[in-house]
């Protein structure tokens, strides 16, 4: 797969966002990744499994999983700036996570993962070709029987985030994106409250690959 169009622009955009704002001031900040952890629990994801967090930024999922004893964690983001904030926060524990600066649309993982987690990244792919690229990378990166947790803005969520347009998903729409290869275990709605106090509804999906 060649470099996806627009990777450099996207990296610059997100680098600038994270240089300007501390992790606790971005609209998507959450002190505890409660929905992510609950859905991973529901999928039976334990510390023996490998997890990749797509578009991890400065998110605290890695902290939560390290605290639970996970030993094979990968964080990927098109911008290294958000992940740099996470590394500073984690201190010496940062060395227990593999940090990958890459565009998910053109990523070559070179291995498979048991779990694919994505909070608020897939919805930035507003072009069908980009969604196809993402799904092709997901298909190649996930092991047989692997688990997926994806959170996007809900149908009544905001039309833009961080100055960029987003695609919004009902539970049914998100299920149909993944297709028949996945058995859906749970869909749910989260009313995320931004640091400024604004409610942003999310749609979450937890699924297991059939084969
Ligand atoms: C709204 S933030 C969410 C960050 C994190 N998942 C969280 O929940 O805090 C979106 C993240 O996706 C990253 N991102 C956007 N497009 C990407 C792409 N094509 N490939 C990889 N990461 C991307 C951004 O750099 C940013 O860190």
Tab-separated table of C-alpha atoms and ligand atoms in Angstrom:
chain	number	residue	atom	x	y	z
A	1	UNK	CA	0.000	0.000	0.000
A	2	UNK	CA	1.383	3.419	-0.953
A	3	UNK	CA	1.348	6.388	1.424
A	4	UNK	CA	-2.271	7.508	1.709
A	5	UNK	CA	-3.069	10.900	0.174
A	6	UNK	CA	-2.969	13.737	2.659
A	7	UNK	CA	-0.931	11.988	5.342
A	8	UNK	CA	1.508	14.890	5.772
A	9	UNK	CA	-1.341	17.417	6.051
A	10	UNK	CA	-3.140	15.286	8.620
A	11	UNK	CA	0.029	14.850	10.648
A	12	UNK	CA	0.634	18.621	10.590
A	13	UNK	CA	-2.957	19.345	11.605
A	14	UNK	CA	-2.870	17.015	14.603
A	15	UNK	CA	0.687	17.964	15.609
A	16	UNK	CA	-0.471	21.571	15.796
A	17	UNK	CA	-3.550	20.649	17.873
A	18	UNK	CA	-1.488	18.740	20.429
A	19	UNK	CA	1.233	21.424	20.532
A	20	UNK	CA	-1.425	24.024	21.295
A	21	UNK	CA	-3.504	22.094	23.813
A	22	UNK	CA	-2.610	19.978	26.791
A	23	UNK	CA	-4.294	16.536	26.766
A	24	UNK	CA	-6.806	17.613	29.427
A	25	UNK	CA	-8.054	20.528	27.292
A	26	UNK	CA	-8.929	18.726	24.061
A	27	UNK	CA	-12.666	18.167	23.546
A	28	UNK	CA	-12.247	14.381	23.466
A	29	UNK	CA	-10.404	14.202	26.803
A	30	UNK	CA	-11.655	11.652	29.272
A	31	UNK	CA	-9.871	11.019	32.578
A	32	UNK	CA	-10.885	7.355	32.555
A	33	UNK	CA	-11.563	5.358	29.367
A	34	UNK	CA	-14.637	3.828	30.987
A	35	UNK	CA	-16.541	2.776	27.839
A	36	UNK	CA	-13.422	1.334	26.202
A	37	UNK	CA	-12.554	-0.745	29.258
A	38	UNK	CA	-16.146	-1.930	29.807
A	39	UNK	CA	-16.432	-3.075	26.188
A	40	UNK	CA	-13.048	-4.797	26.259
A	41	UNK	CA	-14.208	-6.586	29.420
A	42	UNK	CA	-17.419	-7.604	27.694
A	43	UNK	CA	-15.376	-9.104	24.853
A	44	UNK	CA	-13.355	-11.091	27.384
A	45	UNK	CA	-10.140	-9.239	26.591
A	46	UNK	CA	-7.540	-10.125	29.218
A	47	UNK	CA	-3.898	-9.145	29.743
A	48	UNK	CA	-2.605	-12.085	27.713
A	49	UNK	CA	-3.938	-10.532	24.486
A	50	UNK	CA	-2.193	-8.029	22.219
A	51	UNK	CA	-3.941	-4.671	21.741
A	52	UNK	CA	-3.446	-1.877	19.229
A	53	UNK	CA	-4.993	1.529	19.965
A	54	UNK	CA	-5.593	3.252	16.635
A	55	UNK	CA	-5.248	7.050	16.733
A	56	UNK	CA	-4.221	6.761	20.366
A	57	UNK	CA	-3.104	10.382	20.724
A	58	UNK	CA	-2.634	11.154	24.411
A	59	UNK	CA	-5.501	8.857	25.490
A	60	UNK	CA	-5.315	7.082	28.815
A	61	UNK	CA	-6.333	3.645	27.564
A	62	UNK	CA	-2.685	2.538	27.609
A	63	UNK	CA	-2.407	3.596	31.272
A	64	UNK	CA	-5.521	1.565	32.137
A	65	UNK	CA	-4.287	-1.513	30.278
A	66	UNK	CA	-0.766	-1.300	31.727
A	67	UNK	CA	-2.327	-1.122	35.193
A	68	UNK	CA	-4.188	-4.339	34.351
A	69	UNK	CA	-0.981	-6.096	33.384
A	70	UNK	CA	-1.220	-6.049	29.586
A	71	UNK	CA	2.207	-6.732	28.134
A	72	UNK	CA	1.703	-6.375	24.378
A	73	UNK	CA	0.410	-2.859	23.738
A	74	UNK	CA	0.815	-0.771	20.587
A	75	UNK	CA	-0.272	2.862	20.231
A	76	UNK	CA	-0.493	4.249	16.696
A	77	UNK	CA	-1.149	7.821	15.591
A	78	UNK	CA	-0.515	9.917	12.494
A	79	UNK	CA	0.819	12.598	14.867
A	80	UNK	CA	3.547	11.817	17.365
A	81	UNK	CA	2.767	14.930	19.437
A	82	UNK	CA	-0.221	13.479	21.290
A	83	UNK	CA	1.632	10.245	21.948
A	84	UNK	CA	4.579	12.306	23.252
A	85	UNK	CA	2.227	13.738	25.895
A	86	UNK	CA	1.233	10.182	26.817
A	87	UNK	CA	4.876	9.092	27.019
A	88	UNK	CA	5.724	12.015	29.335
A	89	UNK	CA	2.748	11.143	31.544
A	90	UNK	CA	3.709	7.469	31.708
A	91	UNK	CA	7.374	8.106	32.508
A	92	UNK	CA	9.365	4.900	32.628
A	93	UNK	CA	6.199	2.861	31.889
A	94	UNK	CA	6.193	4.399	28.415
A	95	UNK	CA	8.825	1.825	27.517
A	96	UNK	CA	6.226	-0.898	27.990
A	97	UNK	CA	4.233	0.388	24.974
A	98	UNK	CA	5.224	0.269	21.289
A	99	UNK	CA	4.636	3.747	19.797
A	100	UNK	CA	4.017	3.909	16.055
A	101	UNK	CA	3.777	7.211	14.163
A	102	UNK	CA	1.811	6.219	11.050
A	103	UNK	CA	-1.342	6.927	9.100
A	104	UNK	CA	-3.704	4.035	9.766
A	105	UNK	CA	-4.815	4.189	6.127
A	106	UNK	CA	-1.405	3.094	4.865
A	107	UNK	CA	-0.022	1.227	7.875
A	108	UNK	CA	1.862	-2.053	7.400
A	109	UNK	CA	1.797	-3.616	10.851
A	110	UNK	CA	3.912	-6.642	9.908
A	111	UNK	CA	2.090	-8.725	12.517
A	112	UNK	CA	-1.400	-9.477	13.814
A	113	UNK	CA	-3.179	-8.196	16.921
A	114	UNK	CA	-5.850	-9.814	19.059
A	115	UNK	CA	-7.633	-6.519	19.682
A	116	UNK	CA	-8.183	-3.378	17.595
A	117	UNK	CA	-9.398	-0.319	19.553
A	118	UNK	CA	-10.353	3.002	17.971
A	119	UNK	CA	-11.957	5.890	19.818
A	120	UNK	CA	-12.843	8.893	17.670
A	121	UNK	CA	-10.579	8.175	14.676
A	122	UNK	CA	-12.617	6.223	12.108
A	123	UNK	CA	-15.186	9.042	11.971
A	124	UNK	CA	-12.578	11.379	10.432
A	125	UNK	CA	-12.559	9.181	7.317
A	126	UNK	CA	-15.276	10.901	5.336
A	127	UNK	CA	-14.263	9.556	1.905
A	128	UNK	CA	-15.325	6.013	0.916
A	129	UNK	CA	-11.796	5.260	-0.378
A	130	UNK	CA	-10.328	6.151	3.032
A	131	UNK	CA	-12.824	3.956	4.844
A	132	UNK	CA	-11.940	1.101	2.470
A	133	UNK	CA	-8.244	1.589	3.203
A	134	UNK	CA	-8.898	1.565	6.948
A	135	UNK	CA	-10.984	-1.609	6.714
A	136	UNK	CA	-8.325	-3.321	4.591
A	137	UNK	CA	-5.652	-2.504	7.183
A	138	UNK	CA	-7.957	-3.711	9.963
A	139	UNK	CA	-8.594	-6.979	8.101
A	140	UNK	CA	-4.860	-7.575	7.657
A	141	UNK	CA	-3.905	-6.592	11.211
A	142	UNK	CA	-6.507	-8.521	13.205
A	143	UNK	CA	-6.054	-12.174	14.106
A	144	UNK	CA	-8.740	-14.787	13.432
A	145	UNK	CA	-11.284	-14.483	16.242
A	146	UNK	CA	-9.861	-11.026	17.053
A	147	UNK	CA	-11.905	-8.363	18.820
A	148	UNK	CA	-12.765	-4.841	17.723
A	149	UNK	CA	-13.946	-1.856	19.761
A	150	UNK	CA	-14.786	1.288	17.790
A	151	UNK	CA	-16.290	4.543	19.065
A	152	UNK	CA	-17.486	7.267	16.665
A	153	UNK	CA	-19.707	10.310	16.906
A	154	UNK	CA	-23.363	9.261	16.966
A	155	UNK	CA	-25.928	10.299	14.339
A	156	UNK	CA	-26.820	13.333	16.492
A	157	UNK	CA	-23.190	14.059	17.365
A	158	UNK	CA	-21.334	17.159	16.170
A	159	UNK	CA	-20.635	17.410	12.417
A	160	UNK	CA	-17.029	18.520	13.005
A	161	UNK	CA	-14.255	17.865	15.493
A	162	UNK	CA	-11.049	19.794	15.867
A	163	UNK	CA	-11.848	21.797	12.722
A	164	UNK	CA	-12.355	18.702	10.547
A	165	UNK	CA	-15.579	17.238	9.151
A	166	UNK	CA	-16.621	13.847	10.504
A	167	UNK	CA	-18.948	11.045	9.438
A	168	UNK	CA	-21.540	10.196	12.103
A	169	UNK	CA	-22.863	6.711	12.782
A	170	UNK	CA	-25.959	5.099	14.215
A	171	UNK	CA	-25.336	1.659	15.751
A	172	UNK	CA	-26.783	0.013	12.608
A	173	UNK	CA	-24.547	2.045	10.321
A	174	UNK	CA	-21.435	1.149	12.300
A	175	UNK	CA	-22.418	-2.531	12.300
A	176	UNK	CA	-22.850	-2.478	8.540
A	177	UNK	CA	-19.413	-0.869	8.068
A	178	UNK	CA	-17.775	-3.907	9.655
A	179	UNK	CA	-19.850	-6.377	7.676
A	180	UNK	CA	-20.732	-10.044	8.101
A	181	UNK	CA	-17.230	-11.152	8.977
A	182	UNK	CA	-17.865	-9.812	12.496
A	183	UNK	CA	-20.266	-10.945	15.179
A	184	UNK	CA	-21.538	-7.886	17.027
A	185	UNK	CA	-21.441	-8.358	20.787
A	186	UNK	CA	-22.647	-4.916	21.868
A	187	UNK	CA	-23.528	-1.481	20.579
A	188	UNK	CA	-24.144	1.388	22.968
A	189	UNK	CA	-24.370	5.138	23.289
A	190	UNK	CA	-22.137	7.385	25.344
A	191	UNK	CA	-22.887	10.976	26.184
A	192	UNK	CA	-19.328	12.236	26.362
A	193	UNK	CA	-18.932	15.506	28.238
A	194	UNK	CA	-16.105	17.686	26.937
A	195	UNK	CA	-13.885	19.663	29.364
A	196	UNK	CA	-15.978	22.724	28.369
A	197	UNK	CA	-19.129	20.896	29.497
A	198	UNK	CA	-20.613	20.215	26.041
A	199	UNK	CA	-22.278	16.827	25.505
A	200	UNK	CA	-21.077	14.859	22.465
A	201	UNK	CA	-22.980	11.624	21.819
A	202	UNK	CA	-20.896	8.639	20.700
A	203	UNK	CA	-21.883	5.301	19.169
A	204	UNK	CA	-19.804	2.356	20.366
A	205	UNK	CA	-19.452	-1.055	18.810
A	206	UNK	CA	-17.829	-4.187	20.240
A	207	UNK	CA	-17.465	-7.170	17.904
A	208	UNK	CA	-15.616	-10.419	17.407
A	209	UNK	CA	-14.181	-11.614	14.104
A	210	UNK	CA	-15.803	-14.873	13.114
A	211	UNK	CA	-12.679	-16.437	11.547
B	1	LIG	C1	-10.237	12.974	18.437
B	1	LIG	S1	-8.620	12.369	18.625
B	1	LIG	C2	-8.866	10.906	19.614
B	1	LIG	C3	-7.604	10.461	20.301
B	1	LIG	C4	-7.748	9.231	21.195
B	1	LIG	N1	-8.234	8.085	20.460
B	1	LIG	C5	-8.618	9.516	22.378
B	1	LIG	O1	-9.654	8.883	22.524
B	1	LIG	O2	-8.239	10.391	23.177
B	1	LIG	C6	-8.266	11.678	17.022
B	1	LIG	C7	-6.882	11.095	16.933
B	1	LIG	O3	-6.752	10.401	15.697
B	1	LIG	C8	-5.491	10.688	15.129
B	1	LIG	N2	-5.641	10.463	13.685
B	1	LIG	C9	-6.394	11.185	12.822
B	1	LIG	N3	-6.330	10.677	11.592
B	1	LIG	C10	-5.496	9.599	11.667
B	1	LIG	C11	-5.011	8.659	10.724
B	1	LIG	N4	-5.387	8.729	9.436
B	1	LIG	N5	-4.160	7.689	11.143
B	1	LIG	C12	-3.788	7.623	12.439
B	1	LIG	N6	-4.216	8.492	13.380
B	1	LIG	C13	-5.056	9.462	13.005
B	1	LIG	C14	-5.210	12.113	15.548
B	1	LIG	O4	-3.857	12.457	15.496
B	1	LIG	C15	-5.770	12.126	16.972
B	1	LIG	O5	-4.809	11.755	17.918
